[in-house]
XYZ file of C-alpha atoms in Angstrom:
344
model
C -77.186 -22.379 94.017
C -76.799 -21.282 90.395
C -75.579 -17.990 91.481
C -72.926 -19.328 93.997
C -71.408 -21.289 91.213
C -71.515 -18.181 89.231
C -69.806 -16.950 91.485
C -67.014 -19.045 92.273
C -66.741 -19.463 88.461
C -66.017 -15.935 88.336
C -63.358 -16.218 90.794
C -61.749 -18.665 88.658
C -61.544 -16.625 85.328
C -60.119 -13.819 87.652
C -57.485 -16.274 89.296
C -56.245 -17.797 85.739
C -55.954 -13.969 84.150
C -53.575 -13.233 87.190
C -51.869 -15.927 86.639
C -51.554 -15.653 82.754
C -50.791 -12.046 83.338
C -47.991 -12.445 85.792
C -45.076 -10.992 84.963
C -43.088 -12.014 87.796
C -43.753 -15.788 87.133
C -40.884 -17.679 86.297
C -39.625 -18.738 82.957
C -37.625 -21.825 81.749
C -33.995 -20.427 81.551
C -31.988 -20.499 77.752
C -30.256 -22.964 76.726
C -26.303 -22.442 77.307
C -24.341 -23.108 73.823
C -21.355 -24.696 74.124
C -17.615 -23.574 73.678
C -17.885 -25.217 70.498
C -21.003 -23.895 69.227
C -19.807 -20.481 69.912
C -16.232 -21.016 67.944
C -18.496 -22.533 65.012
C -20.927 -19.714 65.083
C -17.804 -16.707 65.042
C -16.377 -18.844 62.543
C -19.422 -18.589 60.293
C -19.219 -14.626 60.501
C -15.774 -14.257 59.692
C -16.543 -16.227 56.712
C -19.774 -13.921 55.909
C -17.444 -11.019 56.070
C -14.589 -12.989 54.061
C -16.931 -13.757 51.695
C -18.442 -9.898 51.542
C -14.611 -8.640 51.632
C -14.292 -11.140 48.834
C -17.102 -9.327 46.207
C -15.840 -6.023 46.899
C -12.527 -6.644 45.361
C -13.579 -8.716 42.904
C -16.099 -5.824 42.062
C -13.111 -3.642 42.066
C -10.742 -5.902 40.173
C -13.387 -5.876 37.115
C -13.441 -1.983 37.307
C -10.408 -1.734 37.129
C -9.910 -4.300 34.700
C -12.119 -2.230 32.499
C -10.296 0.992 32.870
C -7.144 -0.265 32.162
C -8.320 -1.798 28.483
C -10.140 1.304 28.460
C -6.624 3.130 29.039
C -5.145 0.243 26.948
C -7.047 1.231 23.966
C -6.363 4.802 23.753
C -3.337 4.461 24.326
C -3.198 1.885 20.834
C -5.207 4.743 19.430
C -2.632 7.520 20.410
C 0.509 5.347 18.862
C -1.521 4.529 15.553
C -2.931 8.013 14.967
C 0.905 9.358 16.234
C 3.026 6.304 13.643
C -0.230 7.857 10.636
C 0.748 11.426 11.520
C 4.709 10.823 11.404
C 4.419 8.582 8.074
C 2.413 11.761 6.425
C 4.920 14.592 7.528
C 8.107 11.825 6.242
C 5.792 11.790 2.714
C 5.503 16.020 2.684
C 9.285 16.066 3.754
C 10.816 13.347 0.853
C 8.133 15.343 -1.449
C 9.281 18.441 -0.520
C 13.273 17.151 -0.718
C 12.135 15.405 -4.316
C 10.895 18.867 -5.496
C 13.416 20.843 -4.073
C 16.221 19.020 -5.716
C 14.447 18.569 -8.778
C 14.036 22.515 -8.792
C 18.339 22.741 -8.201
C 18.886 20.065 -11.068
C 16.274 21.913 -13.677
C 18.687 25.409 -12.483
C 21.854 23.788 -13.606
C 20.155 22.302 -16.828
C 19.196 25.826 -17.845
C 22.587 27.122 -16.998
C 24.191 24.404 -19.007
C 22.152 24.971 -21.514
C 22.548 28.666 -21.440
C 25.943 28.390 -21.796
C 25.841 25.436 -24.529
C 25.107 25.844 -28.218
C 24.307 22.953 -29.971
C 24.649 22.763 -33.653
C 22.173 20.881 -35.248
C 23.749 19.365 -38.516
C 23.263 15.369 -39.411
C 26.679 14.739 -37.327
C 25.881 16.278 -34.587
C 21.979 16.160 -34.397
C 20.283 15.420 -30.798
C 18.100 12.328 -31.330
C 17.478 11.415 -27.442
C 19.342 11.323 -24.295
C 22.245 9.924 -25.092
C 22.974 12.683 -27.530
C 22.575 15.007 -24.735
C 25.016 12.781 -22.181
C 27.382 12.992 -25.446
C 27.054 16.543 -25.351
C 28.390 16.982 -21.995
C 24.617 17.348 -20.491
C 24.805 15.406 -17.272
C 22.190 16.018 -15.385
C 19.392 13.750 -14.427
C 15.948 15.846 -15.470
C 13.485 17.166 -18.251
C 15.077 17.993 -21.789
C 13.675 19.018 -24.656
C 14.586 17.189 -27.831
C 14.136 19.051 -30.895
C 11.668 18.205 -33.525
C 12.958 15.263 -36.261
C 12.539 16.966 -39.778
C 12.653 13.644 -41.441
C 10.062 11.908 -40.026
C 8.118 15.457 -38.976
C 7.930 14.801 -35.612
C 6.871 17.641 -33.183
C 9.351 18.688 -30.502
C 8.873 16.020 -27.738
C 9.273 16.594 -23.748
C 11.590 13.785 -22.029
C 13.116 12.889 -18.819
C 16.545 12.205 -19.236
C 18.294 9.846 -16.397
C 22.082 10.698 -17.156
C 23.658 8.308 -14.145
C 22.102 4.963 -13.448
C 24.274 2.030 -15.071
C 26.447 4.862 -16.939
C 23.307 7.387 -17.838
C 22.487 8.112 -21.451
C 18.932 6.823 -20.654
C 15.709 8.223 -21.838
C 12.908 6.816 -19.449
C 9.637 5.873 -21.721
C 7.258 4.859 -18.852
C 6.928 5.571 -14.768
C 4.773 4.551 -12.159
C 5.984 5.897 -8.802
C 2.253 7.589 -7.189
C -0.775 6.390 -9.017
C -1.856 9.642 -9.689
C -2.700 8.463 -13.089
C -4.564 5.560 -15.010
C -2.724 2.884 -16.855
C -6.671 2.158 -18.452
C -6.495 4.107 -21.697
C -7.837 3.626 -25.039
C -5.326 3.352 -28.329
C -4.990 6.123 -29.088
C -3.864 7.818 -25.440
C -1.533 4.965 -25.717
C -0.217 5.871 -28.773
C 0.011 9.592 -28.256
C 1.425 9.247 -24.354
C 0.183 10.873 -21.175
C 0.670 11.366 -18.015
C 2.981 14.158 -16.350
C 6.540 13.288 -17.533
C 8.073 14.167 -13.646
C 5.711 11.549 -12.125
C 3.765 8.610 -13.529
C 3.307 8.707 -17.964
C 3.650 6.377 -20.753
C 5.985 8.491 -23.410
C 3.751 6.937 -26.213
C 4.037 4.442 -28.821
C 4.905 6.234 -31.811
C 7.978 8.078 -29.648
C 8.735 4.855 -28.584
C 8.516 2.830 -31.954
C 10.922 6.373 -33.490
C 13.655 6.275 -30.375
C 14.100 2.491 -31.513
C 14.621 2.701 -34.429
C 18.519 1.919 -34.720
C 19.434 -1.303 -32.352
C 18.605 -0.194 -28.677
C 18.895 -1.584 -24.900
C 15.464 -1.537 -22.777
C 16.209 -1.308 -18.792
C 13.579 -2.593 -16.415
C 13.718 -0.897 -13.030
C 11.622 -1.884 -9.910
C 10.712 -1.442 -6.335
C 8.757 -3.391 -3.861
C 6.996 -2.217 -1.005
C 9.919 -3.127 1.124
C 12.085 -1.072 -0.658
C 14.054 -3.682 -2.627
C 15.426 -3.086 -5.760
C 15.674 -5.261 -8.583
C 16.766 -4.675 -12.512
C 15.806 -6.593 -16.049
C 17.762 -5.557 -19.150
C 16.838 -6.705 -22.356
C 19.463 -5.846 -25.911
C 17.705 -5.580 -29.372
C 15.242 -3.630 -28.144
C 12.121 -2.479 -30.650
C 8.994 -1.530 -31.243
C 7.333 -1.824 -34.753
C 5.116 0.903 -36.275
C 1.528 1.069 -35.660
C 0.861 -0.866 -38.843
C 2.263 -3.715 -36.747
C 0.633 -2.734 -33.729
C 3.689 -1.575 -32.441
C 4.972 -5.163 -31.462
C 7.352 -5.968 -29.153
C 10.851 -7.216 -30.067
C 13.259 -8.387 -27.362
C 16.677 -9.858 -27.759
C 18.778 -11.222 -24.480
C 17.534 -10.882 -21.003
C 20.275 -9.428 -17.770
C 19.507 -8.472 -14.889
C 18.805 -9.724 -11.187
C 15.407 -9.613 -10.997
C 14.693 -13.462 -11.286
C 13.014 -15.413 -13.997
C 12.649 -13.556 -17.552
C 9.059 -12.366 -17.297
C 9.344 -10.129 -20.486
C 10.255 -13.223 -22.342
C 6.217 -14.396 -22.725
C 5.785 -11.274 -24.188
C 8.368 -10.863 -26.649
C 6.902 -10.724 -30.689
C 3.558 -10.073 -29.757
C 1.323 -6.982 -30.498
C 0.106 -3.905 -28.557
C -3.243 -4.400 -27.248
C -6.081 -1.962 -25.373
C -9.180 -1.796 -23.640
C -10.044 -0.795 -27.503
C -7.985 -2.957 -29.337
C -8.023 -6.440 -28.783
C -4.635 -7.898 -30.266
C -3.491 -10.433 -28.091
C -3.875 -14.452 -28.228
C -6.383 -15.076 -26.140
C -9.751 -15.890 -26.344
C -10.546 -13.116 -23.697
C -9.501 -9.917 -23.597
C -6.866 -9.464 -21.862
C -7.125 -5.642 -21.885
C -9.636 -5.698 -19.996
C -8.987 -7.667 -17.884
C -5.256 -6.989 -16.850
C -6.881 -3.440 -16.797
C -4.044 -1.236 -18.758
C -2.431 -1.263 -22.316
C 0.589 -4.104 -22.667
C 1.896 -6.820 -24.764
C -0.754 -9.234 -23.420
C -0.193 -12.653 -25.215
C -2.670 -14.875 -23.167
C -2.880 -13.269 -21.038
C 0.732 -12.008 -19.042
C 3.830 -13.119 -17.100
C 4.227 -9.249 -16.243
C 2.197 -6.490 -16.177
C 3.478 -3.257 -15.769
C 0.949 -1.049 -17.116
C -1.509 -2.520 -14.642
C -3.690 -1.198 -11.970
C -1.446 0.873 -8.853
C -2.257 -0.950 -5.536
C -0.737 0.828 -2.577
C 0.692 -1.771 -0.228
C 1.224 -4.375 -2.962
C -2.207 -5.702 -2.245
C -4.696 -7.032 -4.833
C -5.468 -10.428 -4.219
C -8.780 -10.549 -5.637
C -7.570 -9.346 -8.812
C -4.354 -10.361 -11.204
C -4.893 -6.862 -12.594
C -1.979 -4.849 -10.335
C 1.732 -3.674 -11.700
C 3.415 -7.405 -11.905
C 6.810 -9.435 -12.639
C 6.111 -12.613 -11.908
C 8.962 -13.477 -11.461
C 9.917 -12.006 -8.556
C 6.780 -11.827 -6.009
C 4.744 -13.494 -8.495
C 0.660 -12.700 -9.944
C -0.457 -11.240 -6.662
C 1.836 -8.516 -6.116
C 1.852 -4.925 -7.201
C 4.681 -3.176 -7.348
C 5.587 0.294 -5.717
C 7.690 1.743 -8.711
C 8.221 0.668 -11.840
C 10.525 2.439 -14.716
C 11.295 1.491 -18.351
C 13.801 3.399 -19.877
C 16.437 3.148 -23.464
C 19.116 4.335 -25.438
C 21.495 3.308 -28.344
C 23.600 -0.385 -27.544
C 26.630 1.361 -28.826
C 26.209 3.830 -26.682
C 29.936 4.761 -24.340
C 29.403 6.652 -21.269
C-alpha cells in the first residue's frame, strides 16, 4: 500500500512540473491602452524632449553670455588702453611743440639781442621785463636782467611775458607740471627755486626788489576743464625780510569770482620752518606750502599739485576759494608783475 502511494505521488510531481514549465500554456493577454492614454504618453515624451532642448539652449545661452561678457571686457580694456596711449601721444606732441616754439623764441631773442646794444645808464637801465619791452624786446621768453650795482643784486634770469594784456610782465611764479615741490623752507623761498621754464618761485628777495616802485600783480589760473580766469591787483608790494616779506595789495579786478587774496592782504610770509601766520595752527605745515597765510587761507597758490583737481582728503592743493572752492586743485597758475605806469 505504501509503495503504491509513493508511486502515485511521484507521478503527481512529474505532472505538476510539466504543467508549470510548459511554454505553450496560454498567458493572460496584456491590457490594451486607450487612445487617450496613448496620446498622453506621446505628450509626455514630447515634453521630456522639449525640456531637454530647453536645458541645452539654456546652457548654450549661458556659455554665449559668458563669452560675450569676456569679449566686452576685453574690448573695454583695449579702448581704455587706446585712450591712454592717445593721451600720452598728445602730451608728448604738446611738449614737443612747446619745446620747438620755445627754441624758436630763444633764437629770435638771441638774434634781437645781438642786433641791439643796450646802453646801461640811469635813464635807460633795465630793471625788469617792462624795461626790455620798452627797448623793443617783444618776444616772450627767458631773459637775463643785469646786476643792480646800487642794491648789490646779482644778474637775474627771468621769464618775460611780452604778449598778455599788453606785455611787459615779469613772471614771479608758475605751476603747470607738478614736478617741483613748493613745500620749502624760508631760505629757499627767499632765494627762489625751480626751473624758470617750468615750475618755479622767483624768490622773495627778488620780488621785493622788483616791486619797489608802484607795481601791478596779475594772477592767471586754469582748471582741469581748460577754463581760464585771471585776477589783477593795483599797488602790489612785498616788504623786506625784516618785515617778513609782508604782502600789500590794492584794488581787485578780474573774472575769477570772489577776491581770494583779500584775506591775505597785509599778512607776513610763512614757511614750514618759519611760522608768521595769525593762527594757533601752523598753516604752512597744514597747507604744505610757503604763502601769506592768515588763519589759514582763502587761496593757496603754492600748495600741493594734485592731478585732475582731486584732493578731497586734505585742503592743501593749489586753491582759489572764489572759483572752485577749497577742495579743487587748479591745473595751472602764473603770478606776474609789471609797473603801474607801464604803457605798451
